[in-house]
CSV table of C-alpha atoms in Angstrom, one decimal:
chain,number,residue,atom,x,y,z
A,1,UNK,CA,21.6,-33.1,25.3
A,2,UNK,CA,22.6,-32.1,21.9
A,3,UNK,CA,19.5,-31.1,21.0
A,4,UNK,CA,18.4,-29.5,23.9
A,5,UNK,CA,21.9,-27.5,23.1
A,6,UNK,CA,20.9,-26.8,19.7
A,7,UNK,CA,17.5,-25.2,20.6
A,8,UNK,CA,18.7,-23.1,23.3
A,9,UNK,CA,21.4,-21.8,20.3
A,10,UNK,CA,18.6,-21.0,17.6
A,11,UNK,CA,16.4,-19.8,20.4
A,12,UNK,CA,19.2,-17.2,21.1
A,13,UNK,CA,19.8,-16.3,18.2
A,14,UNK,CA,16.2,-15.9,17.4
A,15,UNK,CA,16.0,-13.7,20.1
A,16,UNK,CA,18.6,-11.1,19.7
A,17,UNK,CA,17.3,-10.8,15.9
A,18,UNK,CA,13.6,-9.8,17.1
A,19,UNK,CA,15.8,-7.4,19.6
A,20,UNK,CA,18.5,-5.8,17.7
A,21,UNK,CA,16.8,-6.1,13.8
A,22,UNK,CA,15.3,-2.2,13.8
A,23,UNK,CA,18.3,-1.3,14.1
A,24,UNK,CA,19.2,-2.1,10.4
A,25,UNK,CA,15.8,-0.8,9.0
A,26,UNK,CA,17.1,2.3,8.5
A,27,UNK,CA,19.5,1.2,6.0
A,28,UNK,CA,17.1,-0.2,3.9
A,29,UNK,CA,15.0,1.6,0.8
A,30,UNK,CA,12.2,3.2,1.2
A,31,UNK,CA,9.2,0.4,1.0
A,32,UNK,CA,10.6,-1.4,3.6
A,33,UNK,CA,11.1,1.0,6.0
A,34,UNK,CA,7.9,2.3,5.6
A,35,UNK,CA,6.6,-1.2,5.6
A,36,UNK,CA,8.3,-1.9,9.1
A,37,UNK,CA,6.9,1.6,10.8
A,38,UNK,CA,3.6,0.9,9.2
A,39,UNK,CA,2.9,-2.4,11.9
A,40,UNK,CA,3.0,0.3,14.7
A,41,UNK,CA,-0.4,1.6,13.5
A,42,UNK,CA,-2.9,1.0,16.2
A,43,UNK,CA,-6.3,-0.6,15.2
A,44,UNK,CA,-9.0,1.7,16.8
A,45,UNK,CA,-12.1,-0.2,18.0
A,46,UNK,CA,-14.1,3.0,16.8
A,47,UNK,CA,-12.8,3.1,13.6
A,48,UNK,CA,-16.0,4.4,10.9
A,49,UNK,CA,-14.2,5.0,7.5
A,50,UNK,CA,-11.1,2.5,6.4
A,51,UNK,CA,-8.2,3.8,3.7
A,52,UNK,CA,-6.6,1.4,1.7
A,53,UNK,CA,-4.5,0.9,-0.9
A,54,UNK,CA,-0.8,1.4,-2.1
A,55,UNK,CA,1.5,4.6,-2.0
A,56,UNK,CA,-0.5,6.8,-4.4
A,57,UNK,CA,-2.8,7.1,-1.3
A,58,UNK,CA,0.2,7.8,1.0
A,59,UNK,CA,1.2,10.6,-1.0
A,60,UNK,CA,-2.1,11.4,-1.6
A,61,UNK,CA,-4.8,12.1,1.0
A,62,UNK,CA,-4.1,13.2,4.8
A,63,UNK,CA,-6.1,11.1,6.5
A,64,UNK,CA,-7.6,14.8,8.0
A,65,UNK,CA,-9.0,15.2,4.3
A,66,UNK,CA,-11.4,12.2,4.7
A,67,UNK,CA,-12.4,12.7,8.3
A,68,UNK,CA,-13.3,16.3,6.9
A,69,UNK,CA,-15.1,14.9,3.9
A,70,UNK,CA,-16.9,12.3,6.2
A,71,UNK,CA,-17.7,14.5,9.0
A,72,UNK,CA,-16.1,12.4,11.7
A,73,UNK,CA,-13.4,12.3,14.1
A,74,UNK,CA,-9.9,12.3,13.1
A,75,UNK,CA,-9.5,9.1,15.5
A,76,UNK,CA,-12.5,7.0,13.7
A,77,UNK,CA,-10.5,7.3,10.5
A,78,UNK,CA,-7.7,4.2,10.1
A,79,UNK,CA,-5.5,4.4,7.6
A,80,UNK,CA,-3.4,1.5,6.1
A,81,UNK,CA,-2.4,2.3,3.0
A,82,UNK,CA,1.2,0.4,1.9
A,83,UNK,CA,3.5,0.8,-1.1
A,84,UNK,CA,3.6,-1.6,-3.7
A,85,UNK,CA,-0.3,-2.9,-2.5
A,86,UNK,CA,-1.8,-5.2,-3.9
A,87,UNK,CA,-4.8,-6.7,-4.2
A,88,UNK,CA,-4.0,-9.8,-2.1
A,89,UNK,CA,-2.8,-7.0,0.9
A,90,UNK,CA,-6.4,-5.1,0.5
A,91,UNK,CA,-8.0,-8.5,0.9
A,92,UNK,CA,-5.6,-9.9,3.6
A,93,UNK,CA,-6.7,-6.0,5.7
A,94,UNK,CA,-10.2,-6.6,4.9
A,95,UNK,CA,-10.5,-9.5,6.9
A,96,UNK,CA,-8.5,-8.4,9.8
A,97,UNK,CA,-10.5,-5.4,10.0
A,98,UNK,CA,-13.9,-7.1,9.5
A,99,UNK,CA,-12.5,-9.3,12.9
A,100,UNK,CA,-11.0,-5.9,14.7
A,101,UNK,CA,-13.3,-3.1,13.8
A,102,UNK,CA,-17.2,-3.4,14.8
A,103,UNK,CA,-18.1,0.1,14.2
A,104,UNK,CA,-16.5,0.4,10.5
A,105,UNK,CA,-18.8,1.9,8.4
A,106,UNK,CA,-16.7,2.7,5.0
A,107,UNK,CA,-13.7,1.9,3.1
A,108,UNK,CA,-11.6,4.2,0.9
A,109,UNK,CA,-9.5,2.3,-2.0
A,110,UNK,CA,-7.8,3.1,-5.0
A,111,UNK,CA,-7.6,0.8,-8.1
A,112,UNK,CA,-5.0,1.6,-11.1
A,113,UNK,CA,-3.4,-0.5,-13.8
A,114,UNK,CA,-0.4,-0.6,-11.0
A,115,UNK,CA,-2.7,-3.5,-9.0
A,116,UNK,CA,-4.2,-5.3,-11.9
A,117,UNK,CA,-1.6,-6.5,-14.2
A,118,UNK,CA,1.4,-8.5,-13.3
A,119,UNK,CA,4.6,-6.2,-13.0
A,120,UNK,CA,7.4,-5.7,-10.6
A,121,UNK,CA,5.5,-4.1,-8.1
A,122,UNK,CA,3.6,-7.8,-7.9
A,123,UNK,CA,6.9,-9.6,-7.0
A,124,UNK,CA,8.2,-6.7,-4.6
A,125,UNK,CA,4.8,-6.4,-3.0
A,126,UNK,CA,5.3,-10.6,-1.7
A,127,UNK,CA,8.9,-9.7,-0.8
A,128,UNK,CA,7.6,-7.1,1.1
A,129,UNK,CA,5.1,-9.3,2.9
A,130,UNK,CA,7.4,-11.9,3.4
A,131,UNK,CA,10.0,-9.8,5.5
A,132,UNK,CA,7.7,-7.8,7.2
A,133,UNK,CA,3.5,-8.8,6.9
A,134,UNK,CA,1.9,-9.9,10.1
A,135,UNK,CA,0.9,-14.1,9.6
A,136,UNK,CA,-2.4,-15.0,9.9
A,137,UNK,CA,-4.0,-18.2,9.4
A,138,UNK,CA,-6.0,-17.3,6.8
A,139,UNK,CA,-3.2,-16.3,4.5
A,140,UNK,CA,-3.3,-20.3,3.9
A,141,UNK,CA,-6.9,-21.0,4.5
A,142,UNK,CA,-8.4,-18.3,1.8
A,143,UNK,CA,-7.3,-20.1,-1.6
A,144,UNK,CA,-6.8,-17.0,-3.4
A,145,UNK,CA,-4.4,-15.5,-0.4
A,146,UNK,CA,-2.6,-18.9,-0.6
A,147,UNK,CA,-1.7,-19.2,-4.6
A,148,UNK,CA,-0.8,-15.3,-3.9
A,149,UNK,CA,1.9,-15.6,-1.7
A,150,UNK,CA,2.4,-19.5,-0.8
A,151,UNK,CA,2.5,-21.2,-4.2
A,152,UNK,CA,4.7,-24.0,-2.6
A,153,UNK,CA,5.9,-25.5,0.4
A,154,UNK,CA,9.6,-23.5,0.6
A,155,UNK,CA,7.5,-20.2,0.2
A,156,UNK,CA,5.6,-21.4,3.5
A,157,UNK,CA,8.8,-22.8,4.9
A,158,UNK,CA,10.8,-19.2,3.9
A,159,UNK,CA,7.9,-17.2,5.7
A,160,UNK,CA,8.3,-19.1,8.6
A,161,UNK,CA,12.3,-19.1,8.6
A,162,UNK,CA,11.4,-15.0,8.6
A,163,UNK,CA,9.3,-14.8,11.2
A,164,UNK,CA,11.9,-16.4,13.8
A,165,UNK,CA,15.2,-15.2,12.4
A,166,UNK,CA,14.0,-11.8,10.9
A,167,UNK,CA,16.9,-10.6,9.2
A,168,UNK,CA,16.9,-13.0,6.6
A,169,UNK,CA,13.8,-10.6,5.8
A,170,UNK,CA,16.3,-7.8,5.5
A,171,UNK,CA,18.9,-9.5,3.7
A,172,UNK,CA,18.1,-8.1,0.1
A,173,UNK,CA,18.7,-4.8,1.4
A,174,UNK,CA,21.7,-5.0,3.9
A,175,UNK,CA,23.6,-7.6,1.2
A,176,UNK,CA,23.8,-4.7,-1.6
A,177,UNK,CA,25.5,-2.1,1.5
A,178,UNK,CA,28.5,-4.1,1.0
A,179,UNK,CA,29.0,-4.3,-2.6
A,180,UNK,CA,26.8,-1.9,-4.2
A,181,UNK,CA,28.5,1.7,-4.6
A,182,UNK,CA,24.9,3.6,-5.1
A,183,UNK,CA,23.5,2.0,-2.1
A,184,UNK,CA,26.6,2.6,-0.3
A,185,UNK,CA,26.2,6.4,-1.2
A,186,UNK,CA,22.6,6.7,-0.3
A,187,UNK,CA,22.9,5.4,3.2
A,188,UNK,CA,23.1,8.9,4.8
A,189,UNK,CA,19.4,9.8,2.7
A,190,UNK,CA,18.1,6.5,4.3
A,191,UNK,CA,18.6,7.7,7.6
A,192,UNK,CA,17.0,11.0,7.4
A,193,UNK,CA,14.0,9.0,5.3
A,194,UNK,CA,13.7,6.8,8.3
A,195,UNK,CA,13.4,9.5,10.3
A,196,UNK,CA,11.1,11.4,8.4
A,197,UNK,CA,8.4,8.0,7.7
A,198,UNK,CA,8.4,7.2,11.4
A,199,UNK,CA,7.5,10.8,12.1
A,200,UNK,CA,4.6,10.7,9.2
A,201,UNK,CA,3.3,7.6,11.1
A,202,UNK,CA,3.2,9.3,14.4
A,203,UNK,CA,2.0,12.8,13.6
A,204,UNK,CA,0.0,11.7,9.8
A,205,UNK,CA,-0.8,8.2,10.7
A,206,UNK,CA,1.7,7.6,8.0
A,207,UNK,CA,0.5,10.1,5.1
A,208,UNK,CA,3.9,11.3,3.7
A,209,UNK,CA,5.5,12.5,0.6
A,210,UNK,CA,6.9,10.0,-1.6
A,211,UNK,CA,10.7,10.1,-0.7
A,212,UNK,CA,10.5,13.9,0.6
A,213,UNK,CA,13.1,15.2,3.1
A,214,UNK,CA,12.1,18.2,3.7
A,215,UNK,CA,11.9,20.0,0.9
A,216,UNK,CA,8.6,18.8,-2.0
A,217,UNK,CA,9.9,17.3,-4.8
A,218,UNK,CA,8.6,18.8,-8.2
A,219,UNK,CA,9.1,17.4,-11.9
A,220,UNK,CA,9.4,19.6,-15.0
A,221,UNK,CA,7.4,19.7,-17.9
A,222,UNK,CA,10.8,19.2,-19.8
A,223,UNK,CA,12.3,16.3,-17.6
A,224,UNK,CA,13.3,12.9,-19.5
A,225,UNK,CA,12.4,9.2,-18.6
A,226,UNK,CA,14.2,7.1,-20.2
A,227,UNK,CA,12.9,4.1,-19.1
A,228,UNK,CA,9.4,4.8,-19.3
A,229,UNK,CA,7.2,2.4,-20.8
A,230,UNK,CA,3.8,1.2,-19.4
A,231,UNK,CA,3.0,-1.7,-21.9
A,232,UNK,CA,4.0,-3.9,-19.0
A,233,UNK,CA,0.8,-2.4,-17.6
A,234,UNK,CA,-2.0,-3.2,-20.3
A,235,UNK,CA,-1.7,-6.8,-19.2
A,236,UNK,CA,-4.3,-8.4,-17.3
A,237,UNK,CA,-3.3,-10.5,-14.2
A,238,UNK,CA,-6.2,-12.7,-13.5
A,239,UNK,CA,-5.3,-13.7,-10.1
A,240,UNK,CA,-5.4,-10.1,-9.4
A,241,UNK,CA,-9.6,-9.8,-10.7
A,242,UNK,CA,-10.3,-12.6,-8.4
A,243,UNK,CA,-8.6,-10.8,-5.4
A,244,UNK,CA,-10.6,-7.8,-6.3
A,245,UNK,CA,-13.9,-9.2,-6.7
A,246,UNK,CA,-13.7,-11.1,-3.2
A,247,UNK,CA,-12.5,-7.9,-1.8
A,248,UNK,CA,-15.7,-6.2,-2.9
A,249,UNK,CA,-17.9,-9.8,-2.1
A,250,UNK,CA,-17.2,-9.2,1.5
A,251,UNK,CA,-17.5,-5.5,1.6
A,252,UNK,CA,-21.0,-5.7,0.0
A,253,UNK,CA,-21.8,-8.0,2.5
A,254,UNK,CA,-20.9,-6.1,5.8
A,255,UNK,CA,-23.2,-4.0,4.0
A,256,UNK,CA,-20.1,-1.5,3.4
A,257,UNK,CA,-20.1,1.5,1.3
A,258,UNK,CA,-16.8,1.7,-0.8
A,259,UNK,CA,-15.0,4.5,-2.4
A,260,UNK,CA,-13.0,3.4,-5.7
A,261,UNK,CA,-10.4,6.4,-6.2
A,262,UNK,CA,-8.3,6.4,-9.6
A,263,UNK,CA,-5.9,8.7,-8.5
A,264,UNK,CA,-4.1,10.0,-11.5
A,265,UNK,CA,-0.3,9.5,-12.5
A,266,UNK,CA,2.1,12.3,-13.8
A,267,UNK,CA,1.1,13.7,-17.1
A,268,UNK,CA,4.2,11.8,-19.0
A,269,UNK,CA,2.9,8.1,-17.1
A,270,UNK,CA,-1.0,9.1,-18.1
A,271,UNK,CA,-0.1,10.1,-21.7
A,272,UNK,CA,2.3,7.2,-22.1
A,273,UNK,CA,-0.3,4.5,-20.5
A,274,UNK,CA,-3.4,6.2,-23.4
A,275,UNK,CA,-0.8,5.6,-25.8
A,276,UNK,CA,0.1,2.0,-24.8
A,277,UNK,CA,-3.5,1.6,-24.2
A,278,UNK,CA,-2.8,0.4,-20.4
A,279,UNK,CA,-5.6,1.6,-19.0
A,280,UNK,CA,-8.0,-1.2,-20.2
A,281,UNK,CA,-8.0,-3.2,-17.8
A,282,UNK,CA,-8.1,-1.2,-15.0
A,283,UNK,CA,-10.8,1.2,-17.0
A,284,UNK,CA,-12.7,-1.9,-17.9
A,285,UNK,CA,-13.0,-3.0,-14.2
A,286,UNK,CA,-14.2,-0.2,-12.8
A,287,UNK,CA,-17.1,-0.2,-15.2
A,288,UNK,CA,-17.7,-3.8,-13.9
A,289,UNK,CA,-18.2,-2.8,-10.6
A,290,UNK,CA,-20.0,0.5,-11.2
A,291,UNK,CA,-22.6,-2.0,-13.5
A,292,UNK,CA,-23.3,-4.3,-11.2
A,293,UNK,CA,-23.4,-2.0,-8.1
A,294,UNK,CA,-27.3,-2.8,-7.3
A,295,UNK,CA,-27.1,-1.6,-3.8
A,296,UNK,CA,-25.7,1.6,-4.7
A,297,UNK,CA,-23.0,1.3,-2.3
A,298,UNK,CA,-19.9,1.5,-4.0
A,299,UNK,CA,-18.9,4.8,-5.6
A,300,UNK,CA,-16.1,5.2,-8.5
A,301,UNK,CA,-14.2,8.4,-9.3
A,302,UNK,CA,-12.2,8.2,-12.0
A,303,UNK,CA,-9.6,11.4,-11.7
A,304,UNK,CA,-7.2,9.7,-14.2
A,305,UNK,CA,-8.0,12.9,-17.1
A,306,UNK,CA,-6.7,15.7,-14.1
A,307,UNK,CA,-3.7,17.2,-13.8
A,308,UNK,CA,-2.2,16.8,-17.5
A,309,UNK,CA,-0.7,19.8,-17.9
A,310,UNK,CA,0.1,20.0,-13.8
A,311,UNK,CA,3.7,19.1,-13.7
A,312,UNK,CA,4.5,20.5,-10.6
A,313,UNK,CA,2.0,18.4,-9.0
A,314,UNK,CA,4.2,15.4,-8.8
A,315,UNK,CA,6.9,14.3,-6.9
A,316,UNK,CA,7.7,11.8,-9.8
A,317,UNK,CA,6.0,9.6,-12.3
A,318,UNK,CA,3.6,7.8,-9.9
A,319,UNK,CA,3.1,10.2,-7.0
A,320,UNK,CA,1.5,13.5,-5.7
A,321,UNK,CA,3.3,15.6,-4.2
A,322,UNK,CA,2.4,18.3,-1.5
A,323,UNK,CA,1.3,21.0,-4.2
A,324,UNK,CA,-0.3,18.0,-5.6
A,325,UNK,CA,-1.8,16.7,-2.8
A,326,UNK,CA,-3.8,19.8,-1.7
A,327,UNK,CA,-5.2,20.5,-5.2
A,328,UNK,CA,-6.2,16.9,-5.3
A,329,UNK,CA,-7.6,17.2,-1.5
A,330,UNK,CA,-9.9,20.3,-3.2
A,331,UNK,CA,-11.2,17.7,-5.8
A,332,UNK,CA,-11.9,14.9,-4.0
A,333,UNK,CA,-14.3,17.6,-1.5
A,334,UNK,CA,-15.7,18.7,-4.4
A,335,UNK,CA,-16.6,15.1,-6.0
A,336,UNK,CA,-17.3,13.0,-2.8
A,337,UNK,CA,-19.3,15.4,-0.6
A,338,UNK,CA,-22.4,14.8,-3.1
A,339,UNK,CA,-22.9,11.4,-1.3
A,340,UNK,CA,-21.6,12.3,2.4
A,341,UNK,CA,-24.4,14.0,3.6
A,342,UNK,CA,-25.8,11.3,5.3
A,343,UNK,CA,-22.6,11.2,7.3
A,344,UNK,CA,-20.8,8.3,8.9
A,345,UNK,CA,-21.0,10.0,12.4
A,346,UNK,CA,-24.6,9.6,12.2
A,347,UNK,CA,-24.6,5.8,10.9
């Protein structure tokens, strides 16, 4: 009896989180609440061309700008970019879209110094999954999936405690409302970004500008940064390769043809990562794949060397922002409609 009590307790409970846990998204920063809008997207059966990758893609390329570039329909383009992607996200949406997409044809990716070394975007990117990625089984059957987000048995266990009583997936956020005077401040800017990223993923499919309201953000050429240093960057996180490389294993063999976009950085991050040398890696990588791309079927632009005077291009130090985004939409027609000709719509 006291069991069967128990359950019915924890199955309550369970249930009024999964009803009443939206509710508090709002209140949280920006990656998550984009995270939680971004599991409305629908998976369209017709789907020809595939965008991945982290927010640099958000804030950079309307999904429109692809369909134009491909010469398809707006609806056979799907686009799942996330912030703070990684690798081990790329290779956890390949396989779900190799399963729910018959007709894909292309993928769209972009590859940066940001997803090949280990940095903080690393650990936020499984905090991120944790509280709000969908759970497949193959998250623990793939080996590199499971040493990238279940090292152990409690990171198993904590996945699962999420997935029934969801807001311990929100509790990093909502714990700092009640002590933290700068989160306590900002709440009334988290609403109207709510607001504004489930709009973007209802009328953009989720294209937005990074933590726009309204009004496009705009750096100066004379703004300071502190904190900037990208030495972090210049490592290599090895883990990372091998995600990469099975990413690109499976995509050459659904016969896939793959665009690898370096989308460039504000001029003070690009300067600052020459300097520190932390391009390498990423620079080193994409030479790899370009080498050994026998099938002519993956096709790297580098864009890193644009934009280093453009200032007003950027939102901040890592993203586009609308001015930015429509000069970078006139490159990337420029640079990709060389090999488009043979379009997807008639593949």
């Amino acid at each position: 009896m006291k069991i069967r009590f128990l359950f019915i307790i924890f199955l309550t409970i369970s249930i009024v989180m999964h009803s009443t846990y939206g509710f508090f998204i709002s209140f949280c920063e920006t990656t998550s609440i984009y995270w939680y809008f971004a599991n409305d997207r629908k998976w369209n059966p017709k789907t020809k061309i595939l965008v991945l990758g982290d927010s640099q893609i958000v804030s950079g390329i309307l999904p429109e700008t692809v369909a134009k570039i491909e010469n398809v329909e707006l609806d056979e383009v799907l686009y799942l970019p996330r912030p703070s992607q990684q690798p081990e996200g790329i290779l956890s949406d390949t396989y779900e879209s190799i399963q729910k997409l018959p007709n894909l044809k292309k993928i769209y990716v972009n590859l940066s110094p940001l997803n090949t070394s280990k940095n903080s975007i690393t650990d936020a990117h499984k905090q991120l999954f944790f509280s709000f990625g969908n759970f497949k089984l193959y998250h623990l059957t793939d080996p590199l999936l499971r040493k990238a987000y279940f090292g152990n048995i409690a990171d198993v266990s904590w996945k699962f405690v999420i997935q029934i009583f969801p807001y311990f997936g929100l509790s990093s956020n909502l714990n700092r409302i009640f002590y933290d005077p700068i989160v306590q401040s900002d709440l009334k800017r988290r609403r109207l970004e709510s607001e504004s990223i489930q709009k973007s993923m209802a009328s953009e499919s989720g294209a937005w500008i990074w933590k726009s309201i309204g009004d496009s953000p705009s750096l100066q050429e004379l703004d300071e940064f502190q904190n900037l240093n990208t030495s972090i960057l210049s490592g290599k996180r090895n883990l990372s390769i091998q995600l990469w490389n099975q990413c690109f294993q499976i995509w050459k063999e659904h016969r896939l043809d793959v665009v690898v976009l370096r989308i460039p950085f504000s001029p003070k991050m690009e300067l600052d990562m020459r300097d520190k040398k932390a391009n390498l890696v990423s620079d080193g990588y994409l030479e790899k794949i370009q080498s050994e791309n026998v099938q002519n079927r993956i096709f790297v632009y580098d864009f890193k060397h644009e934009f280093l005077k453009e200032y007003s291009y950027f939102a901040d130090l890592t993203h586009l922002n609308q001015k930015g985004r429509d000069a970078f939409a006139k490159l990337l027609k420029v640079n990709l409609l060389n090999h488009t000709n043979s379009s997807a719509k008639s593949m």
